[in-house]
CSV table of C-alpha atoms and ligand atoms in Angstrom, one decimal:
chain,number,residue,atom,x,y,z
D,1,MET,CA,-34.3,-55.3,-42.1
D,2,GLY,CA,-32.9,-57.5,-44.8
D,3,ASP,CA,-29.4,-57.7,-45.7
D,4,VAL,CA,-27.6,-54.8,-44.1
D,5,PRO,CA,-24.1,-54.5,-43.0
D,6,ALA,CA,-23.3,-56.3,-39.7
D,7,ARG,CA,-20.8,-53.5,-38.7
D,8,VAL,CA,-20.4,-49.9,-40.0
D,9,VAL,CA,-17.7,-47.5,-39.6
D,10,LEU,CA,-18.6,-44.0,-38.1
D,11,ARG,CA,-16.3,-41.2,-38.9
D,12,ASP,CA,-16.8,-38.3,-36.4
D,13,VAL,CA,-16.3,-35.1,-38.4
D,14,GLY,CA,-17.3,-32.7,-35.3
D,15,PRO,CA,-13.8,-31.4,-34.8
D,16,ARG,CA,-13.3,-30.4,-38.5
D,17,ASP,CA,-16.8,-29.9,-40.3
D,18,GLY,CA,-18.6,-29.3,-37.2
D,19,LEU,CA,-16.2,-26.7,-35.5
D,20,GLN,CA,-15.6,-25.1,-39.0
D,21,ASN,CA,-19.3,-24.1,-38.9
D,22,GLU,CA,-19.1,-22.9,-35.3
D,23,PRO,CA,-17.8,-19.6,-34.1
D,24,PRO,CA,-13.9,-20.1,-33.5
D,25,VAL,CA,-13.1,-21.9,-30.3
D,26,PRO,CA,-9.5,-22.3,-28.6
D,27,THR,CA,-7.0,-24.6,-29.7
D,28,ALA,CA,-7.0,-26.5,-26.5
D,29,ALA,CA,-10.9,-27.2,-26.8
D,30,LYS,CA,-10.2,-28.9,-30.2
D,31,VAL,CA,-7.7,-31.1,-28.9
D,32,GLU,CA,-9.9,-31.8,-25.9
D,33,LEU,CA,-12.5,-33.0,-28.4
D,34,ILE,CA,-10.5,-35.1,-30.6
D,35,GLU,CA,-9.0,-36.7,-27.7
D,36,ALA,CA,-12.3,-37.4,-25.8
D,37,LEU,CA,-14.0,-38.8,-29.2
D,38,GLY,CA,-11.1,-41.2,-29.3
D,39,GLY,CA,-11.9,-42.6,-26.1
D,40,THR,CA,-15.4,-43.6,-27.1
D,41,GLY,CA,-14.6,-46.7,-29.4
D,42,ILE,CA,-15.0,-44.5,-32.7
D,43,THR,CA,-12.5,-45.5,-35.1
D,44,GLU,CA,-12.3,-42.6,-37.5
D,45,ILE,CA,-12.1,-38.9,-36.8
D,46,GLU,CA,-12.0,-36.1,-39.2
D,47,ALA,CA,-9.5,-34.1,-37.1
D,48,VAL,CA,-8.4,-30.7,-39.1
D,49,SER,CA,-8.3,-29.2,-42.5
D,50,TRP,CA,-5.5,-27.4,-44.4
D,51,VAL,CA,-7.5,-24.4,-45.9
D,52,HIS,CA,-6.1,-20.8,-46.2
D,53,PRO,CA,-7.0,-19.1,-42.7
D,54,ARG,CA,-8.3,-16.2,-44.7
D,55,ALA,CA,-11.0,-18.6,-46.2
D,56,ILE,CA,-11.6,-20.5,-43.0
D,57,PRO,CA,-10.4,-18.7,-39.8
D,58,GLN,CA,-11.8,-21.6,-37.5
D,59,MET,CA,-9.1,-24.0,-39.0
D,60,ALA,CA,-6.1,-21.6,-39.0
D,61,ASP,CA,-4.4,-23.6,-36.0
D,62,ALA,CA,-4.6,-27.0,-37.7
D,63,ALA,CA,-0.8,-27.6,-37.3
D,64,GLU,CA,-1.2,-26.5,-33.6
D,65,VAL,CA,-4.2,-28.6,-32.8
D,66,TRP,CA,-2.5,-31.7,-34.6
D,67,SER,CA,1.0,-31.6,-32.7
D,68,ALA,CA,-1.0,-31.3,-29.5
D,69,VAL,CA,-3.0,-34.6,-30.0
D,70,ARG,CA,-2.1,-37.6,-28.5
D,71,PRO,CA,-3.1,-40.0,-31.5
D,72,ARG,CA,-4.7,-43.3,-30.3
D,73,GLU,CA,-3.6,-46.7,-32.1
D,74,THR,CA,-7.2,-47.5,-32.6
D,75,VAL,CA,-8.4,-44.5,-34.4
D,76,ARG,CA,-7.6,-43.3,-38.0
D,77,TYR,CA,-7.4,-39.6,-38.0
D,78,SER,CA,-8.2,-37.8,-41.5
D,79,SER,CA,-7.7,-34.1,-42.7
D,80,LEU,CA,-9.2,-32.4,-45.4
D,81,VAL,CA,-7.1,-30.7,-47.9
D,82,PRO,CA,-8.2,-28.1,-50.5
D,83,ASN,CA,-5.3,-28.5,-52.9
D,84,VAL,CA,-1.6,-29.7,-53.6
D,85,VAL,CA,-0.4,-27.3,-51.1
D,86,GLY,CA,-2.7,-28.4,-48.3
D,87,ALA,CA,-1.9,-32.0,-49.1
D,88,GLN,CA,1.8,-31.2,-48.6
D,89,ARG,CA,1.1,-29.8,-45.3
D,90,ALA,CA,-1.2,-32.6,-44.2
D,91,LEU,CA,1.5,-35.2,-45.3
D,92,ALA,CA,4.2,-33.4,-43.5
D,93,ALA,CA,2.2,-33.2,-40.5
D,94,GLY,CA,2.0,-37.0,-40.6
D,95,PHE,CA,-1.6,-37.4,-41.6
D,96,THR,CA,-2.0,-40.8,-43.7
D,97,ASP,CA,-5.6,-40.2,-44.7
D,98,LEU,CA,-6.4,-37.2,-46.7
D,99,GLU,CA,-9.9,-36.0,-48.1
D,100,VAL,CA,-10.6,-33.8,-51.0
D,101,VAL,CA,-13.8,-32.2,-52.0
D,102,VAL,CA,-15.4,-31.8,-55.6
D,103,SER,CA,-18.7,-30.5,-55.8
D,104,ALA,CA,-21.1,-31.9,-58.3
D,105,SER,CA,-22.9,-28.8,-58.7
D,106,ARG,CA,-21.0,-26.7,-61.2
D,107,THR,CA,-22.0,-23.5,-59.6
D,108,HIS,CA,-21.5,-24.6,-56.0
D,109,ASN,CA,-18.0,-25.6,-57.0
D,110,LEU,CA,-17.3,-22.3,-58.9
D,111,ARG,CA,-18.4,-20.4,-55.9
D,112,ASN,CA,-16.9,-22.3,-53.4
D,113,LEU,CA,-13.7,-23.1,-55.2
D,114,ASN,CA,-13.5,-20.7,-58.1
D,115,ARG,CA,-13.0,-23.6,-60.3
D,116,THR,CA,-15.2,-25.9,-62.7
D,117,PRO,CA,-15.5,-29.4,-61.1
D,118,GLU,CA,-13.2,-30.7,-64.1
D,119,GLU,CA,-10.6,-28.3,-62.9
D,120,SER,CA,-11.2,-29.5,-59.3
D,121,LEU,CA,-10.9,-33.0,-60.4
D,122,ASP,CA,-7.5,-32.1,-62.4
D,123,ALA,CA,-6.2,-30.9,-59.1
D,124,ILE,CA,-7.6,-33.8,-57.0
D,125,ALA,CA,-5.5,-36.5,-59.4
D,126,GLU,CA,-2.3,-34.5,-58.2
D,127,VAL,CA,-3.3,-34.7,-54.6
D,128,ILE,CA,-4.0,-38.5,-54.9
D,129,GLU,CA,-0.5,-39.2,-56.5
D,130,LEU,CA,0.8,-37.1,-53.8
D,131,ALA,CA,-0.9,-39.0,-51.1
D,132,HIS,CA,0.0,-42.4,-52.5
D,133,THR,CA,3.7,-41.4,-53.0
D,134,ALA,CA,3.7,-40.6,-49.3
D,135,GLY,CA,2.0,-44.0,-48.5
D,136,ALA,CA,-1.0,-42.4,-47.9
D,137,ARG,CA,-4.8,-42.9,-48.6
D,138,CYS,CA,-7.0,-40.3,-50.4
D,139,GLN,CA,-10.8,-40.3,-50.3
D,140,VAL,CA,-12.8,-37.9,-52.8
D,141,ILE,CA,-16.1,-36.4,-51.5
D,142,VAL,CA,-18.6,-35.8,-54.0
D,143,ALA,CA,-20.5,-32.6,-52.5
D,144,THR,CA,-23.9,-31.5,-53.3
D,145,ALA,CA,-24.5,-35.2,-54.4
D,146,PHE,CA,-28.2,-35.1,-53.5
D,147,GLY,CA,-29.1,-31.4,-54.3
D,148,CYS,CA,-27.6,-28.1,-54.4
D,149,PRO,CA,-28.6,-24.9,-52.6
D,150,TYR,CA,-27.7,-22.8,-56.0
D,151,GLU,CA,-29.1,-25.3,-58.7
D,152,GLY,CA,-31.4,-27.2,-56.8
D,153,GLU,CA,-31.6,-30.7,-58.8
D,154,ILE,CA,-28.5,-32.3,-59.6
D,155,GLU,CA,-28.1,-34.9,-62.5
D,156,GLU,CA,-27.3,-38.1,-60.8
D,157,THR,CA,-25.1,-38.7,-64.3
D,158,ASP,CA,-22.8,-35.6,-63.1
D,159,VAL,CA,-22.5,-37.1,-59.6
D,160,VAL,CA,-21.7,-40.5,-60.9
D,161,GLY,CA,-19.4,-39.3,-63.6
D,162,TYR,CA,-17.2,-37.3,-61.1
D,163,ALA,CA,-17.1,-40.0,-58.6
D,164,LEU,CA,-15.9,-42.6,-61.6
D,165,ARG,CA,-13.4,-40.0,-62.8
D,166,ALA,CA,-12.0,-39.7,-59.2
D,167,LEU,CA,-11.8,-43.4,-59.0
D,168,ALA,CA,-9.9,-43.9,-62.1
D,169,ASP,CA,-7.5,-41.2,-60.9
D,170,GLY,CA,-6.9,-43.6,-58.1
D,171,ALA,CA,-9.3,-42.4,-55.2
D,172,ASP,CA,-9.1,-44.8,-52.4
D,173,SER,CA,-12.8,-44.2,-51.3
D,174,LEU,CA,-15.7,-42.2,-52.3
D,175,CYS,CA,-17.9,-40.2,-50.2
D,176,PHE,CA,-21.0,-38.6,-51.3
D,177,GLY,CA,-22.0,-35.6,-49.3
D,178,ASP,CA,-25.5,-34.2,-48.7
D,179,THR,CA,-24.0,-30.6,-48.1
D,180,THR,CA,-27.3,-29.0,-47.5
D,181,GLY,CA,-29.6,-32.0,-46.3
D,182,MET,CA,-31.6,-32.3,-49.6
D,183,GLY,CA,-31.0,-36.2,-49.8
D,184,SER,CA,-33.8,-38.6,-49.3
D,185,PRO,CA,-34.0,-42.3,-49.2
D,186,PRO,CA,-34.9,-42.7,-53.0
D,187,ARG,CA,-32.0,-40.2,-54.0
D,188,VAL,CA,-29.6,-42.1,-51.7
D,189,ARG,CA,-30.4,-45.5,-53.3
D,190,ARG,CA,-30.2,-44.0,-56.8
D,191,VAL,CA,-26.7,-42.3,-56.5
D,192,VAL,CA,-25.3,-45.4,-54.4
D,193,GLY,CA,-26.8,-47.9,-56.7
D,194,ALA,CA,-25.7,-46.2,-59.8
D,195,VAL,CA,-22.1,-46.1,-58.5
D,196,ARG,CA,-22.4,-49.6,-57.4
D,197,ASP,CA,-23.4,-50.7,-61.0
D,198,ARG,CA,-20.3,-49.0,-62.6
D,199,ALA,CA,-17.8,-49.7,-59.6
D,200,PRO,CA,-18.9,-52.5,-57.5
D,201,GLU,CA,-15.5,-52.7,-55.5
D,202,ALA,CA,-15.4,-49.1,-55.0
D,203,GLU,CA,-15.6,-48.2,-51.1
D,204,VAL,CA,-18.4,-45.9,-50.6
D,205,ALA,CA,-19.3,-43.7,-47.8
D,206,LEU,CA,-22.0,-41.3,-47.0
D,207,HIS,CA,-21.9,-37.6,-45.4
D,208,LEU,CA,-25.5,-37.0,-44.3
D,209,HIS,CA,-27.0,-33.8,-43.2
D,210,ASP,CA,-30.3,-33.6,-41.3
D,211,THR,CA,-31.4,-30.1,-42.3
D,212,ARG,CA,-34.8,-31.3,-43.5
D,213,GLY,CA,-35.2,-34.1,-41.0
D,214,THR,CA,-34.3,-36.9,-43.3
D,215,GLY,CA,-30.8,-37.7,-41.9
D,216,MET,CA,-31.5,-41.0,-40.2
D,217,ALA,CA,-34.0,-42.4,-43.0
D,218,ASN,CA,-31.1,-41.6,-45.5
D,219,LEU,CA,-28.7,-43.3,-43.1
D,220,VAL,CA,-31.1,-46.4,-43.2
D,221,ALA,CA,-31.5,-46.2,-47.0
D,222,GLY,CA,-27.7,-46.2,-47.3
D,223,LEU,CA,-27.3,-49.4,-45.2
D,224,GLU,CA,-29.9,-51.1,-47.1
D,225,VAL,CA,-27.8,-50.7,-50.3
D,226,GLY,CA,-24.8,-51.9,-48.4
D,227,VAL,CA,-23.1,-48.7,-47.2
D,228,ASP,CA,-20.9,-49.3,-44.3
D,229,HIS,CA,-19.0,-45.8,-43.7
D,230,PHE,CA,-20.9,-43.0,-42.6
D,231,ASP,CA,-20.1,-39.4,-41.4
D,232,ALA,CA,-21.6,-38.0,-38.4
D,233,SER,CA,-20.8,-35.4,-36.0
D,234,VAL,CA,-21.1,-35.4,-32.1
D,235,GLY,CA,-24.0,-33.4,-30.8
D,236,GLY,CA,-24.7,-32.6,-34.3
D,237,LEU,CA,-22.0,-30.0,-34.4
D,238,GLY,CA,-21.9,-27.5,-37.4
D,239,GLY,CA,-25.1,-25.9,-38.7
D,240,CYS,CA,-25.9,-25.5,-42.3
D,241,PRO,CA,-23.8,-22.8,-43.8
D,242,TYR,CA,-26.7,-21.9,-46.3
D,243,ALA,CA,-29.4,-21.8,-44.0
D,244,PRO,CA,-28.7,-19.9,-40.5
D,245,GLY,CA,-30.0,-21.7,-37.5
D,246,ALA,CA,-30.8,-25.1,-39.3
D,247,SER,CA,-29.2,-28.3,-38.3
D,248,GLY,CA,-26.2,-29.8,-40.5
D,249,ASN,CA,-24.4,-33.1,-39.8
D,250,ILE,CA,-26.4,-35.9,-38.3
D,251,ALA,CA,-25.6,-36.5,-34.7
D,252,THR,CA,-23.2,-39.5,-34.2
D,253,GLU,CA,-24.9,-40.5,-30.9
D,254,GLU,CA,-28.3,-40.6,-32.9
D,255,ALA,CA,-26.5,-42.5,-35.5
D,256,VAL,CA,-25.1,-44.9,-33.1
D,257,TYR,CA,-28.4,-45.2,-31.2
D,258,LEU,CA,-30.3,-46.2,-34.3
D,259,LEU,CA,-27.6,-48.6,-35.8
D,260,HIS,CA,-27.5,-50.5,-32.5
D,261,GLU,CA,-31.3,-50.8,-32.4
D,262,LEU,CA,-30.8,-52.4,-35.8
D,263,GLY,CA,-28.5,-54.8,-34.5
D,264,VAL,CA,-25.5,-53.0,-36.4
D,265,GLU,CA,-22.3,-52.9,-34.5
D,266,THR,CA,-20.3,-49.6,-34.3
D,267,GLY,CA,-18.1,-50.3,-31.6
D,268,VAL,CA,-18.8,-47.2,-29.9
D,269,ASP,CA,-19.9,-46.8,-26.4
D,270,LEU,CA,-23.1,-44.6,-26.4
D,271,ASP,CA,-23.1,-43.5,-22.9
D,272,HIS,CA,-19.4,-42.4,-23.2
D,273,LEU,CA,-20.3,-40.6,-26.6
D,274,LEU,CA,-23.1,-38.8,-24.8
D,275,ASP,CA,-20.7,-37.5,-22.2
D,276,VAL,CA,-18.6,-36.2,-25.1
D,277,ALA,CA,-21.6,-34.6,-26.7
D,278,ALA,CA,-22.1,-32.7,-23.4
D,279,THR,CA,-18.3,-31.6,-23.8
D,280,ALA,CA,-19.0,-30.5,-27.2
D,281,GLU,CA,-22.1,-28.3,-26.0
D,282,ARG,CA,-19.8,-26.8,-23.4
D,283,ILE,CA,-17.2,-26.0,-26.0
D,284,VAL,CA,-19.4,-24.2,-28.5
D,285,GLY,CA,-21.6,-22.7,-25.6
D,286,ARG,CA,-24.8,-23.5,-27.1
D,287,GLU,CA,-27.3,-26.3,-27.3
D,288,LEU,CA,-26.5,-28.8,-29.9
D,289,PRO,CA,-29.2,-30.1,-32.1
D,290,SER,CA,-28.9,-33.9,-31.2
D,291,ARG,CA,-32.2,-35.0,-29.6
D,292,LEU,CA,-30.3,-37.7,-27.9
D,293,ILE,CA,-28.5,-35.3,-25.6
D,294,LYS,CA,-31.9,-34.3,-24.2
D,295,ALA,CA,-33.8,-37.4,-24.2
D,296,GLY,CA,-31.0,-39.8,-23.4
D,297,PRO,CA,-30.7,-43.4,-24.4
D,298,ARG,CA,-33.4,-46.0,-23.7
D,299,THR,CA,-31.4,-47.1,-20.5
D,300,ARG,CA,-32.0,-43.7,-19.1
D,301,LEU,CA,-35.4,-43.9,-17.3
D,302,ALA,CA,-37.6,-41.7,-15.6
D,303,ALA,CA,-37.7,-41.3,-11.8
D,304,LEU,CA,-40.9,-43.1,-10.4
V,1,ZN,ZN1,-21.3,-31.9,-43.0
């Protein structure tokens, strides 16, 4: 390993992205998961989203969840907003970190949001302005950045073009989402490298999925091009919405395990996080895809 960041920030997206792709769970279970994650040393948690309950019933209780959570000083909590109305709700609830999504795939954006990417970016500019007026930060997530379930290949020029437009509109950070796990190390290097060439100062994060087994390889590829913010979900919560039974988000504990092996600090207590992964399994009532839940860390030795 050459010149990789000495420390990375992991954002656990289990409570939002994870639970959104699982059968609905009670409000109290969401609160329990958010609070438990906050005790592991993790410094960023994607807590809820403010989407319409008809679109995503799993997140219909966002306001109840957030009002019940006792926030920690050490954690930044973010919420995903679909539009200006969602942003107003998130800001009114006290969030200081918002996320908005545009898909680099025209078809994916039209099917999910009923808008072209350009129309989404127009609305995102309004959300960014609203966030800044309220003293909040806004991250723009470019989804399907490494491939699309409908279109297959996505032009890098599109991915980079949408990202640069978001930066020009004031985005505080960019996140490239591997929505269906179609990323690979060369693709990660190309997209991140192209953005770095055009906007060297931009804060860049990666939202990786392990749908095709490349999640950890992509994380290392990201590290090697200087990325120091990664999304992951405890236990690997949340499947792939386009491939029933397939895994989605990379598991936070697997990311922590690998990063520590590489000598990269995360600030996360792995044993504690594994306890929370067990809690996550109990909450959804099924085995989660994380292999570290099953195998344990290196310190867990077999009985002689
Ligand atoms: Zn995800």
